[in-house]
mmCIF file with all atom_site columns, C-alpha atoms in Angstrom:
data_model
loop_
_atom_site.group_PDB
_atom_site.id
_atom_site.type_symbol
_atom_site.label_atom_id
_atom_site.label_alt_id
_atom_site.label_comp_id
_atom_site.label_asym_id
_atom_site.label_entity_id
_atom_site.label_seq_id
_atom_site.pdbx_PDB_ins_code
_atom_site.Cartn_x
_atom_site.Cartn_y
_atom_site.Cartn_z
_atom_site.occupancy
_atom_site.B_iso_or_equiv
_atom_site.pdbx_formal_charge
_atom_site.auth_seq_id
_atom_site.auth_comp_id
_atom_site.auth_asym_id
_atom_site.auth_atom_id
_atom_site.pdbx_PDB_model_num
ATOM 1   C CA . GLU A 1 1   ? 27.747 -13.993 -27.523 1.00 50.00 ? 66  GLU A CA 1
ATOM 2   C CA . LYS A 1 2   ? 25.791 -13.096 -24.437 1.00 48.00 ? 67  LYS A CA 1
ATOM 3   C CA . PHE A 1 3   ? 25.028 -16.802 -23.837 1.00 43.00 ? 68  PHE A CA 1
ATOM 4   C CA . SER A 1 4   ? 28.701 -17.587 -24.290 1.00 55.00 ? 69  SER A CA 1
ATOM 5   C CA . LYS A 1 5   ? 29.728 -15.051 -21.638 1.00 58.00 ? 70  LYS A CA 1
ATOM 6   C CA . MET A 1 6   ? 27.097 -16.387 -19.244 1.00 61.00 ? 71  MET A CA 1
ATOM 7   C CA . TYR A 1 7   ? 28.300 -19.942 -19.814 1.00 52.00 ? 72  TYR A CA 1
ATOM 8   C CA . LYS A 1 8   ? 31.907 -18.951 -19.254 1.00 73.00 ? 73  LYS A CA 1
ATOM 9   C CA . SER A 1 9   ? 31.001 -17.097 -16.039 1.00 80.00 ? 74  SER A CA 1
ATOM 10  C CA . LEU A 1 10  ? 29.116 -20.224 -14.818 1.00 80.00 ? 75  LEU A CA 1
ATOM 11  C CA . ILE A 1 11  ? 32.166 -22.401 -15.523 1.00 82.00 ? 76  ILE A CA 1
ATOM 12  C CA . ILE A 1 12  ? 34.457 -20.026 -13.638 1.00 87.00 ? 77  ILE A CA 1
ATOM 13  C CA . ASP A 1 13  ? 32.060 -19.711 -10.757 1.00 86.00 ? 78  ASP A CA 1
ATOM 14  C CA . ASN A 1 14  ? 31.788 -23.467 -10.430 1.00 86.00 ? 79  ASN A CA 1
ATOM 15  C CA . LEU A 1 15  ? 35.565 -23.790 -10.614 1.00 84.00 ? 80  LEU A CA 1
ATOM 16  C CA . LEU A 1 16  ? 36.016 -21.257 -7.838  1.00 88.00 ? 81  LEU A CA 1
ATOM 17  C CA . LYS A 1 17  ? 33.493 -22.982 -5.616  1.00 87.00 ? 82  LYS A CA 1
ATOM 18  C CA . LEU A 1 18  ? 34.979 -26.451 -6.370  1.00 85.00 ? 83  LEU A CA 1
ATOM 19  C CA . THR A 1 19  ? 38.474 -25.225 -5.490  1.00 83.00 ? 84  THR A CA 1
ATOM 20  C CA . LYS A 1 20  ? 37.153 -23.749 -2.212  1.00 83.00 ? 85  LYS A CA 1
ATOM 21  C CA . LYS A 1 21  ? 35.537 -27.042 -1.256  1.00 83.00 ? 86  LYS A CA 1
ATOM 22  C CA . ALA A 1 22  ? 38.678 -29.044 -2.162  1.00 80.00 ? 87  ALA A CA 1
ATOM 23  C CA . THR A 1 23  ? 41.164 -26.765 -0.432  1.00 76.00 ? 88  THR A CA 1
ATOM 24  C CA . GLY A 1 24  ? 41.205 -28.739 2.775   1.00 68.00 ? 89  GLY A CA 1
ATOM 25  C CA . PHE A 1 25  ? 41.837 -32.015 0.979   1.00 71.00 ? 90  PHE A CA 1
ATOM 26  C CA . LEU A 1 26  ? 44.124 -30.887 -1.841  1.00 74.00 ? 91  LEU A CA 1
ATOM 27  C CA . PHE A 1 27  ? 46.042 -28.010 -0.288  1.00 69.00 ? 92  PHE A CA 1
ATOM 28  C CA . ASP A 1 28  ? 49.475 -29.540 -0.992  1.00 72.00 ? 93  ASP A CA 1
ATOM 29  C CA . ASP A 1 29  ? 48.502 -29.991 -4.657  1.00 74.00 ? 94  ASP A CA 1
ATOM 30  C CA . LEU A 1 30  ? 47.243 -26.388 -4.770  1.00 74.00 ? 95  LEU A CA 1
ATOM 31  C CA . ILE A 1 31  ? 50.549 -25.147 -3.346  1.00 74.00 ? 96  ILE A CA 1
ATOM 32  C CA . ALA A 1 32  ? 52.344 -26.705 -6.298  1.00 79.00 ? 97  ALA A CA 1
ATOM 33  C CA . GLN A 1 33  ? 50.259 -24.483 -8.563  1.00 83.00 ? 98  GLN A CA 1
ATOM 34  C CA . TYR A 1 34  ? 49.868 -21.605 -6.148  1.00 83.00 ? 99  TYR A CA 1
ATOM 35  C CA . ASP A 1 35  ? 51.214 -18.818 -8.436  1.00 88.00 ? 100 ASP A CA 1
ATOM 36  C CA . THR A 1 36  ? 48.837 -19.964 -11.185 1.00 89.00 ? 101 THR A CA 1
ATOM 37  C CA . LEU A 1 37  ? 45.982 -19.944 -8.707  1.00 89.00 ? 102 LEU A CA 1
ATOM 38  C CA . ILE A 1 38  ? 46.856 -16.454 -7.506  1.00 92.00 ? 103 ILE A CA 1
ATOM 39  C CA . ALA A 1 39  ? 46.991 -15.168 -11.094 1.00 93.00 ? 104 ALA A CA 1
ATOM 40  C CA . PHE A 1 40  ? 43.566 -16.777 -11.737 1.00 92.00 ? 105 PHE A CA 1
ATOM 41  C CA . ILE A 1 41  ? 42.003 -15.112 -8.666  1.00 94.00 ? 106 ILE A CA 1
ATOM 42  C CA . ASP A 1 42  ? 43.532 -11.792 -9.734  1.00 95.00 ? 107 ASP A CA 1
ATOM 43  C CA . ARG A 1 43  ? 41.895 -12.055 -13.157 1.00 94.00 ? 108 ARG A CA 1
ATOM 44  C CA . VAL A 1 44  ? 38.544 -12.739 -11.523 1.00 95.00 ? 109 VAL A CA 1
ATOM 45  C CA . PHE A 1 45  ? 38.742 -9.638  -9.359  1.00 96.00 ? 110 PHE A CA 1
ATOM 46  C CA . LYS A 1 46  ? 39.589 -7.555  -12.445 1.00 95.00 ? 111 LYS A CA 1
ATOM 47  C CA . SER A 1 47  ? 36.418 -8.816  -14.133 1.00 93.00 ? 112 SER A CA 1
ATOM 48  C CA . SER A 1 48  ? 33.109 -6.980  -14.039 1.00 92.00 ? 113 SER A CA 1
ATOM 49  C CA . VAL A 1 49  ? 31.079 -9.951  -12.835 1.00 93.00 ? 114 VAL A CA 1
ATOM 50  C CA . LEU A 1 50  ? 30.117 -9.312  -9.242  1.00 95.00 ? 115 LEU A CA 1
ATOM 51  C CA . LYS A 1 51  ? 29.015 -12.885 -8.538  1.00 94.00 ? 116 LYS A CA 1
ATOM 52  C CA . LEU A 1 52  ? 32.430 -14.201 -9.566  1.00 95.00 ? 117 LEU A CA 1
ATOM 53  C CA . LYS A 1 53  ? 34.123 -11.734 -7.255  1.00 97.00 ? 118 LYS A CA 1
ATOM 54  C CA . LEU A 1 54  ? 32.047 -13.009 -4.319  1.00 96.00 ? 119 LEU A CA 1
ATOM 55  C CA . SER A 1 55  ? 33.131 -16.599 -5.078  1.00 96.00 ? 120 SER A CA 1
ATOM 56  C CA . ALA A 1 56  ? 36.767 -15.423 -5.373  1.00 96.00 ? 121 ALA A CA 1
ATOM 57  C CA . SER A 1 57  ? 36.467 -13.736 -1.954  1.00 97.00 ? 122 SER A CA 1
ATOM 58  C CA . GLU A 1 58  ? 35.204 -16.940 -0.442  1.00 95.00 ? 123 GLU A CA 1
ATOM 59  C CA . LEU A 1 59  ? 38.063 -18.892 -1.984  1.00 93.00 ? 124 LEU A CA 1
ATOM 60  C CA . VAL A 1 60  ? 40.586 -16.391 -0.580  1.00 94.00 ? 125 VAL A CA 1
ATOM 61  C CA . SER A 1 61  ? 39.027 -16.846 2.827   1.00 93.00 ? 126 SER A CA 1
ATOM 62  C CA . GLU A 1 62  ? 39.404 -20.594 2.599   1.00 90.00 ? 127 GLU A CA 1
ATOM 63  C CA . LEU A 1 63  ? 43.024 -20.363 1.412   1.00 89.00 ? 128 LEU A CA 1
ATOM 64  C CA . ILE A 1 64  ? 43.821 -18.128 4.410   1.00 88.00 ? 129 ILE A CA 1
ATOM 65  C CA . SER A 1 65  ? 42.542 -20.887 6.680   1.00 84.00 ? 130 SER A CA 1
ATOM 66  C CA . PHE A 1 66  ? 45.319 -23.233 5.510   1.00 80.00 ? 131 PHE A CA 1
ATOM 67  C CA . GLY A 1 67  ? 48.145 -21.012 4.311   1.00 73.00 ? 132 GLY A CA 1
ATOM 68  C CA . ASN A 1 68  ? 51.500 -20.387 5.982   1.00 76.00 ? 133 ASN A CA 1
ATOM 69  C CA . LYS A 1 69  ? 53.236 -17.014 6.243   1.00 78.00 ? 134 LYS A CA 1
ATOM 70  C CA . GLU A 1 70  ? 54.680 -17.143 2.711   1.00 81.00 ? 135 GLU A CA 1
ATOM 71  C CA . GLU A 1 71  ? 51.319 -18.020 1.207   1.00 80.00 ? 136 GLU A CA 1
ATOM 72  C CA . MET A 1 72  ? 49.600 -15.316 3.305   1.00 81.00 ? 137 MET A CA 1
ATOM 73  C CA . ASN A 1 73  ? 51.918 -12.721 1.792   1.00 85.00 ? 138 ASN A CA 1
ATOM 74  C CA . LYS A 1 74  ? 50.737 -13.677 -1.634  1.00 87.00 ? 139 LYS A CA 1
ATOM 75  C CA . ILE A 1 75  ? 47.060 -13.846 -0.811  1.00 89.00 ? 140 ILE A CA 1
ATOM 76  C CA . LYS A 1 76  ? 46.764 -10.629 1.242   1.00 90.00 ? 141 LYS A CA 1
ATOM 77  C CA . GLN A 1 77  ? 47.032 -8.562  -1.962  1.00 93.00 ? 142 GLN A CA 1
ATOM 78  C CA . PHE A 1 78  ? 43.365 -9.426  -2.463  1.00 96.00 ? 143 PHE A CA 1
ATOM 79  C CA . LEU A 1 79  ? 42.075 -7.850  0.747   1.00 97.00 ? 144 LEU A CA 1
ATOM 80  C CA . PHE A 1 80  ? 41.516 -4.479  -0.912  1.00 96.00 ? 145 PHE A CA 1
ATOM 81  C CA . ASN A 1 81  ? 39.760 -6.226  -3.808  1.00 97.00 ? 146 ASN A CA 1
ATOM 82  C CA . ILE A 1 82  ? 37.446 -7.902  -1.331  1.00 98.00 ? 147 ILE A CA 1
ATOM 83  C CA . LEU A 1 83  ? 36.594 -4.558  0.267   1.00 97.00 ? 148 LEU A CA 1
ATOM 84  C CA . GLN A 1 84  ? 36.063 -3.049  -3.123  1.00 97.00 ? 149 GLN A CA 1
ATOM 85  C CA . THR A 1 85  ? 33.744 -5.872  -4.054  1.00 98.00 ? 150 THR A CA 1
ATOM 86  C CA . THR A 1 86  ? 31.795 -5.250  -0.862  1.00 98.00 ? 151 THR A CA 1
ATOM 87  C CA . LEU A 1 87  ? 31.404 -1.609  -1.755  1.00 98.00 ? 152 LEU A CA 1
ATOM 88  C CA . GLU A 1 88  ? 30.195 -2.623  -5.257  1.00 98.00 ? 153 GLU A CA 1
ATOM 89  C CA . CYS A 1 89  ? 27.527 -4.825  -3.693  1.00 98.00 ? 154 CYS A CA 1
ATOM 90  C CA . PHE A 1 90  ? 26.477 -1.886  -1.498  1.00 98.00 ? 155 PHE A CA 1
ATOM 91  C CA . ASN A 1 91  ? 26.348 0.569   -4.362  1.00 97.00 ? 156 ASN A CA 1
ATOM 92  C CA . ALA A 1 92  ? 24.361 -1.881  -6.548  1.00 97.00 ? 157 ALA A CA 1
ATOM 93  C CA . ASN A 1 93  ? 21.824 -2.515  -3.699  1.00 96.00 ? 158 ASN A CA 1
ATOM 94  C CA . GLU A 1 94  ? 22.541 -6.238  -3.971  1.00 97.00 ? 159 GLU A CA 1
ATOM 95  C CA . GLU A 1 95  ? 21.556 -7.071  -0.402  1.00 97.00 ? 160 GLU A CA 1
ATOM 96  C CA . GLU A 1 96  ? 22.053 -10.855 -0.528  1.00 97.00 ? 161 GLU A CA 1
ATOM 97  C CA . MET A 1 97  ? 25.462 -10.444 -2.117  1.00 97.00 ? 162 MET A CA 1
ATOM 98  C CA . LEU A 1 98  ? 26.347 -7.796  0.419   1.00 98.00 ? 163 LEU A CA 1
ATOM 99  C CA . LYS A 1 99  ? 25.434 -10.116 3.344   1.00 97.00 ? 164 LYS A CA 1
ATOM 100 C CA . THR A 1 100 ? 27.448 -12.904 1.805   1.00 97.00 ? 165 THR A CA 1
ATOM 101 C CA . GLN A 1 101 ? 30.478 -10.682 1.318   1.00 97.00 ? 166 GLN A CA 1
ATOM 102 C CA . MET A 1 102 ? 30.331 -9.206  4.811   1.00 97.00 ? 167 MET A CA 1
ATOM 103 C CA . THR A 1 103 ? 30.041 -12.675 6.293   1.00 97.00 ? 168 THR A CA 1
ATOM 104 C CA . THR A 1 104 ? 33.182 -13.728 4.350   1.00 97.00 ? 169 THR A CA 1
ATOM 105 C CA . ILE A 1 105 ? 35.155 -10.726 5.668   1.00 97.00 ? 170 ILE A CA 1
ATOM 106 C CA . ILE A 1 106 ? 34.056 -11.419 9.235   1.00 97.00 ? 171 ILE A CA 1
ATOM 107 C CA . GLU A 1 107 ? 35.275 -14.991 8.869   1.00 95.00 ? 172 GLU A CA 1
ATOM 108 C CA . MET A 1 108 ? 38.585 -13.834 7.429   1.00 94.00 ? 173 MET A CA 1
ATOM 109 C CA . CYS A 1 109 ? 39.080 -11.304 10.258  1.00 95.00 ? 174 CYS A CA 1
ATOM 110 C CA . THR A 1 110 ? 38.484 -14.073 12.773  1.00 94.00 ? 175 THR A CA 1
ATOM 111 C CA . ILE A 1 111 ? 40.880 -16.504 11.173  1.00 92.00 ? 176 ILE A CA 1
ATOM 112 C CA . GLU A 1 112 ? 43.739 -14.081 10.468  1.00 93.00 ? 177 GLU A CA 1
ATOM 113 C CA . PRO A 1 113 ? 42.967 -10.667 11.925  1.00 94.00 ? 178 PRO A CA 1
ATOM 114 C CA . GLY A 1 114 ? 46.580 -9.477  11.604  1.00 93.00 ? 179 GLY A CA 1
ATOM 115 C CA . LEU A 1 115 ? 46.271 -9.422  7.823   1.00 92.00 ? 180 LEU A CA 1
ATOM 116 C CA . TRP A 1 116 ? 43.844 -6.496  8.048   1.00 94.00 ? 181 TRP A CA 1
ATOM 117 C CA . LYS A 1 117 ? 46.091 -3.992  9.883   1.00 93.00 ? 182 LYS A CA 1
ATOM 118 C CA . LYS A 1 118 ? 46.883 -2.091  6.711   1.00 93.00 ? 183 LYS A CA 1
ATOM 119 C CA . HIS A 1 119 ? 43.247 -2.009  5.654   1.00 95.00 ? 184 HIS A CA 1
ATOM 120 C CA . PHE A 1 120 ? 41.621 -1.187  9.061   1.00 95.00 ? 185 PHE A CA 1
ATOM 121 C CA . ASP A 1 121 ? 40.810 2.382   8.045   1.00 95.00 ? 186 ASP A CA 1
ATOM 122 C CA . ASP A 1 122 ? 39.221 1.256   4.817   1.00 96.00 ? 187 ASP A CA 1
ATOM 123 C CA . LEU A 1 123 ? 37.169 -1.421  6.628   1.00 97.00 ? 188 LEU A CA 1
ATOM 124 C CA . PHE A 1 124 ? 35.982 1.064   9.222   1.00 96.00 ? 189 PHE A CA 1
ATOM 125 C CA . VAL A 1 125 ? 34.864 3.602   6.624   1.00 96.00 ? 190 VAL A CA 1
ATOM 126 C CA . LEU A 1 126 ? 33.086 0.884   4.666   1.00 97.00 ? 191 LEU A CA 1
ATOM 127 C CA . SER A 1 127 ? 31.269 -0.451  7.752   1.00 97.00 ? 192 SER A CA 1
ATOM 128 C CA . GLN A 1 128 ? 30.089 3.052   8.682   1.00 96.00 ? 193 GLN A CA 1
ATOM 129 C CA . LYS A 1 129 ? 28.727 3.543   5.173   1.00 97.00 ? 194 LYS A CA 1
ATOM 130 C CA . ILE A 1 130 ? 26.779 0.336   5.494   1.00 97.00 ? 195 ILE A CA 1
ATOM 131 C CA . VAL A 1 131 ? 25.352 1.037   8.946   1.00 96.00 ? 196 VAL A CA 1
ATOM 132 C CA . ASP A 1 132 ? 24.351 4.598   8.115   1.00 94.00 ? 197 ASP A CA 1
ATOM 133 C CA . LYS A 1 133 ? 22.008 3.452   5.368   1.00 94.00 ? 198 LYS A CA 1
ATOM 134 C CA . LYS A 1 134 ? 18.503 2.849   6.676   1.00 91.00 ? 199 LYS A CA 1
ATOM 135 C CA . ASP A 1 135 ? 16.399 1.664   3.793   1.00 92.00 ? 200 ASP A CA 1
ATOM 136 C CA . TYR A 1 136 ? 17.446 -2.006  3.473   1.00 95.00 ? 201 TYR A CA 1
ATOM 137 C CA . ASP A 1 137 ? 14.841 -4.657  2.916   1.00 94.00 ? 202 ASP A CA 1
ATOM 138 C CA . ASP A 1 138 ? 16.767 -6.689  5.511   1.00 93.00 ? 203 ASP A CA 1
ATOM 139 C CA . ASP A 1 139 ? 17.906 -4.485  8.371   1.00 86.00 ? 204 ASP A CA 1
ATOM 140 C CA . LYS A 1 140 ? 20.179 -7.213  9.657   1.00 92.00 ? 205 LYS A CA 1
ATOM 141 C CA . ILE A 1 141 ? 22.622 -5.872  7.089   1.00 96.00 ? 206 ILE A CA 1
ATOM 142 C CA . ARG A 1 142 ? 23.288 -2.942  9.442   1.00 96.00 ? 207 ARG A CA 1
ATOM 143 C CA . GLU A 1 143 ? 24.076 -5.331  12.262  1.00 96.00 ? 208 GLU A CA 1
ATOM 144 C CA . LEU A 1 144 ? 26.571 -7.155  10.061  1.00 97.00 ? 209 LEU A CA 1
ATOM 145 C CA . GLY A 1 145 ? 28.096 -3.745  9.284   1.00 97.00 ? 210 GLY A CA 1
ATOM 146 C CA . PHE A 1 146 ? 28.742 -3.174  12.996  1.00 97.00 ? 211 PHE A CA 1
ATOM 147 C CA . GLU A 1 147 ? 30.067 -6.724  13.302  1.00 97.00 ? 212 GLU A CA 1
ATOM 148 C CA . LEU A 1 148 ? 32.627 -6.040  10.573  1.00 95.00 ? 213 LEU A CA 1
ATOM 149 C CA . THR A 1 149 ? 34.391 -3.494  12.828  1.00 96.00 ? 214 THR A CA 1
ATOM 150 C CA . VAL A 1 150 ? 33.679 -4.771  16.289  1.00 96.00 ? 215 VAL A CA 1
ATOM 151 C CA . ASN A 1 151 ? 34.794 -8.339  15.523  1.00 96.00 ? 216 ASN A CA 1
ATOM 152 C CA . LEU A 1 152 ? 38.123 -7.093  14.143  1.00 96.00 ? 217 LEU A CA 1
ATOM 153 C CA . ILE A 1 153 ? 38.710 -4.838  17.099  1.00 95.00 ? 218 ILE A CA 1
ATOM 154 C CA . GLU A 1 154 ? 38.025 -7.734  19.412  1.00 94.00 ? 219 GLU A CA 1
ATOM 155 C CA . GLN A 1 155 ? 40.552 -9.815  17.601  1.00 94.00 ? 220 GLN A CA 1
ATOM 156 C CA . LYS A 1 156 ? 43.166 -7.036  17.393  1.00 94.00 ? 221 LYS A CA 1
ATOM 157 C CA . PRO A 1 157 ? 42.567 -4.268  19.995  1.00 93.00 ? 222 PRO A CA 1
ATOM 158 C CA . SER A 1 158 ? 45.958 -2.820  19.082  1.00 91.00 ? 223 SER A CA 1
ATOM 159 C CA . PHE A 1 159 ? 44.499 -1.669  15.772  1.00 92.00 ? 224 PHE A CA 1
ATOM 160 C CA . ILE A 1 160 ? 42.705 1.185   17.548  1.00 88.00 ? 225 ILE A CA 1
ATOM 161 C CA . SER A 1 161 ? 43.825 3.430   20.408  1.00 79.00 ? 226 SER A CA 1
ATOM 162 C CA . ARG A 1 162 ? 41.576 4.503   23.321  1.00 69.00 ? 227 ARG A CA 1
ATOM 163 C CA . GLU A 1 163 ? 41.873 8.061   22.044  1.00 68.00 ? 228 GLU A CA 1
ATOM 164 C CA . SER A 1 164 ? 41.022 7.221   18.447  1.00 82.00 ? 229 SER A CA 1
ATOM 165 C CA . LYS A 1 165 ? 38.295 9.273   16.805  1.00 89.00 ? 230 LYS A CA 1
ATOM 166 C CA . TYR A 1 166 ? 36.934 5.918   15.605  1.00 90.00 ? 231 TYR A CA 1
ATOM 167 C CA . ILE A 1 167 ? 35.831 5.052   19.181  1.00 90.00 ? 232 ILE A CA 1
ATOM 168 C CA . LYS A 1 168 ? 33.494 8.078   19.377  1.00 89.00 ? 233 LYS A CA 1
ATOM 169 C CA . ILE A 1 169 ? 32.202 7.478   15.842  1.00 93.00 ? 234 ILE A CA 1
ATOM 170 C CA . LEU A 1 170 ? 31.434 3.827   16.587  1.00 92.00 ? 235 LEU A CA 1
ATOM 171 C CA . PHE A 1 171 ? 29.790 4.562   19.926  1.00 91.00 ? 236 PHE A CA 1
ATOM 172 C CA . GLU A 1 172 ? 27.728 7.365   18.333  1.00 92.00 ? 237 GLU A CA 1
ATOM 173 C CA . SER A 1 173 ? 26.664 5.063   15.489  1.00 93.00 ? 238 SER A CA 1
ATOM 174 C CA . LEU A 1 174 ? 25.517 2.360   17.907  1.00 93.00 ? 239 LEU A CA 1
ATOM 175 C CA . TYR A 1 175 ? 23.668 5.024   19.962  1.00 90.00 ? 240 TYR A CA 1
ATOM 176 C CA . LYS A 1 176 ? 21.886 6.278   16.845  1.00 90.00 ? 241 LYS A CA 1
ATOM 177 C CA . TYR A 1 177 ? 21.041 2.742   15.737  1.00 91.00 ? 242 TYR A CA 1
ATOM 178 C CA . SER A 1 178 ? 19.571 1.720   19.063  1.00 88.00 ? 243 SER A CA 1
ATOM 179 C CA . LEU A 1 179 ? 17.201 4.700   19.134  1.00 84.00 ? 244 LEU A CA 1
ATOM 180 C CA . GLU A 1 180 ? 16.864 5.191   15.377  1.00 76.00 ? 245 GLU A CA 1
ATOM 181 C CA . MET A 1 181 ? 18.122 8.741   15.496  1.00 63.00 ? 246 MET A CA 1
ATOM 182 C CA . PRO A 1 182 ? 18.892 10.774  12.377  1.00 56.00 ? 247 PRO A CA 1
ATOM 183 C CA . ASN A 1 183 ? 22.466 10.607  11.148  1.00 55.00 ? 248 ASN A CA 1
ATOM 184 C CA . ASP A 1 184 ? 23.140 14.243  11.993  1.00 57.00 ? 249 ASP A CA 1
ATOM 185 C CA . ILE A 1 185 ? 22.392 14.045  15.726  1.00 56.00 ? 250 ILE A CA 1
ATOM 186 C CA . GLU A 1 186 ? 23.720 16.858  17.897  1.00 55.00 ? 251 GLU A CA 1
ATOM 187 C CA . ASN A 1 187 ? 26.932 16.697  19.889  1.00 57.00 ? 252 ASN A CA 1
ATOM 188 C CA . ASN A 1 188 ? 25.027 16.427  23.206  1.00 57.00 ? 253 ASN A CA 1
ATOM 189 C CA . TRP A 1 189 ? 24.231 12.821  22.417  1.00 51.00 ? 254 TRP A CA 1
ATOM 190 C CA . LEU A 1 190 ? 26.986 11.801  24.892  1.00 53.00 ? 255 LEU A CA 1
ATOM 191 C CA . VAL A 1 191 ? 25.215 13.266  27.907  1.00 56.00 ? 256 VAL A CA 1
ATOM 192 C CA . PRO A 1 192 ? 21.412 12.938  27.522  1.00 54.00 ? 257 PRO A CA 1
ATOM 193 C CA . GLN A 1 193 ? 19.560 15.479  29.608  1.00 54.00 ? 258 GLN A CA 1
ATOM 194 C CA . GLY A 1 194 ? 15.940 16.044  30.586  1.00 52.00 ? 259 GLY A CA 1
ATOM 195 C CA . ASN A 1 195 ? 13.440 14.679  28.076  1.00 51.00 ? 260 ASN A CA 1
ATOM 196 C CA . ASN A 1 196 ? 15.511 14.813  24.946  1.00 51.00 ? 261 ASN A CA 1
ATOM 197 C CA . TYR A 1 197 ? 14.351 11.288  24.009  1.00 47.00 ? 262 TYR A CA 1
ATOM 198 C CA . ASP A 1 198 ? 10.744 12.421  23.667  1.00 48.00 ? 263 ASP A CA 1
ATOM 199 C CA . ASP A 1 199 ? 10.922 13.185  19.986  1.00 48.00 ? 264 ASP A CA 1
ATOM 200 C CA . ILE A 1 200 ? 12.222 9.765   19.015  1.00 48.00 ? 265 ILE A CA 1
ATOM 201 C CA . GLU A 1 201 ? 9.469  8.202   16.950  1.00 50.00 ? 266 GLU A CA 1
ATOM 202 C CA . SER A 1 202 ? 10.240 4.544   17.501  1.00 50.00 ? 267 SER A CA 1
ATOM 203 C CA . PHE A 1 203 ? 12.903 2.110   18.437  1.00 55.00 ? 268 PHE A CA 1
ATOM 204 C CA . THR A 1 204 ? 12.800 -1.649  19.160  1.00 71.00 ? 269 THR A CA 1
ATOM 205 C CA . GLU A 1 205 ? 13.991 -3.531  22.203  1.00 84.00 ? 270 GLU A CA 1
ATOM 206 C CA . GLU A 1 206 ? 15.970 -5.780  19.808  1.00 89.00 ? 271 GLU A CA 1
ATOM 207 C CA . GLN A 1 207 ? 17.971 -2.816  18.485  1.00 90.00 ? 272 GLN A CA 1
ATOM 208 C CA . VAL A 1 208 ? 18.717 -1.558  21.955  1.00 91.00 ? 273 VAL A CA 1
ATOM 209 C CA . THR A 1 209 ? 19.805 -5.003  23.071  1.00 93.00 ? 274 THR A CA 1
ATOM 210 C CA . PHE A 1 210 ? 22.008 -5.417  20.003  1.00 94.00 ? 275 PHE A CA 1
ATOM 211 C CA . ALA A 1 211 ? 23.681 -2.052  20.477  1.00 93.00 ? 276 ALA A CA 1
ATOM 212 C CA . GLN A 1 212 ? 24.234 -2.661  24.170  1.00 93.00 ? 277 GLN A CA 1
ATOM 213 C CA . GLY A 1 213 ? 25.855 -6.015  23.343  1.00 95.00 ? 278 GLY A CA 1
ATOM 214 C CA . MET A 1 214 ? 28.208 -4.378  20.872  1.00 94.00 ? 279 MET A CA 1
ATOM 215 C CA . LEU A 1 215 ? 29.123 -1.629  23.385  1.00 92.00 ? 280 LEU A CA 1
ATOM 216 C CA . ASP A 1 216 ? 29.823 -4.238  26.051  1.00 93.00 ? 281 ASP A CA 1
ATOM 217 C CA . ARG A 1 217 ? 32.168 -6.109  23.710  1.00 94.00 ? 282 ARG A CA 1
ATOM 218 C CA . LEU A 1 218 ? 34.058 -2.882  22.857  1.00 92.00 ? 283 LEU A CA 1
ATOM 219 C CA . VAL A 1 219 ? 34.359 -1.804  26.475  1.00 90.00 ? 284 VAL A CA 1
ATOM 220 C CA . GLU A 1 220 ? 35.658 -5.206  27.499  1.00 91.00 ? 285 GLU A CA 1
ATOM 221 C CA . CYS A 1 221 ? 38.234 -5.658  24.733  1.00 90.00 ? 286 CYS A CA 1
ATOM 222 C CA . LEU A 1 222 ? 39.505 -2.074  24.818  1.00 88.00 ? 287 LEU A CA 1
ATOM 223 C CA . GLY A 1 223 ? 39.278 -1.567  28.526  1.00 84.00 ? 288 GLY A CA 1
ATOM 224 C CA . ILE A 1 224 ? 37.691 1.883   28.191  1.00 76.00 ? 289 ILE A CA 1
ATOM 225 C CA . ASP A 1 225 ? 35.279 3.971   30.148  1.00 66.00 ? 290 ASP A CA 1
ATOM 226 C CA . PRO A 1 226 ? 31.884 3.485   28.396  1.00 58.00 ? 291 PRO A CA 1
ATOM 227 C CA . THR A 1 227 ? 31.107 7.180   29.128  1.00 56.00 ? 292 THR A CA 1
ATOM 228 C CA . LEU A 1 228 ? 34.189 8.136   27.110  1.00 50.00 ? 293 LEU A CA 1
#
């Protein structure tokens, strides 16, 4: 029975990947069976197999690339499933899967950022959860976590106001990341004084450069004072 389930999962995974690859060539044919395809994707997201959900997420991303408004309305129901799958990858410490899933979301936000308006809060909270964790084998995951939010804000600055609490949270997170500060830094982080950097054990030039780049992108797209 275990082998049968594994074999079935393999078939479904291959079908999802094949459909993704064929979308650009056979989209008109897929449209004729779109409701069936949507129902199939829905069943995959309701399964307990994380790998299949990743493949389903990638297929949704591909469908968004070619869909019109009517088709988008059908496919956007899966955005929450995609975020939920990302959280499952995070909770399961599946780093490679987490990187794959975050990359898929970033691509989707770049292609059709407007679809994410309803889920911006969820995406922001998820990205903060990812960047606050410090014990990854691959620390690039944290950078992808920042990219999740910053990329979407760049695409749709209207999703966030200049006065939003998210601005301070994001700037603070980047500040902590650049200098590897503890997550519970004090409120005076905004206005460093004297030698209050002296107790920082270590930070890398690469982290500082990355954080500065992210801050520059936010300042430019939002038109805000970097000193808040």
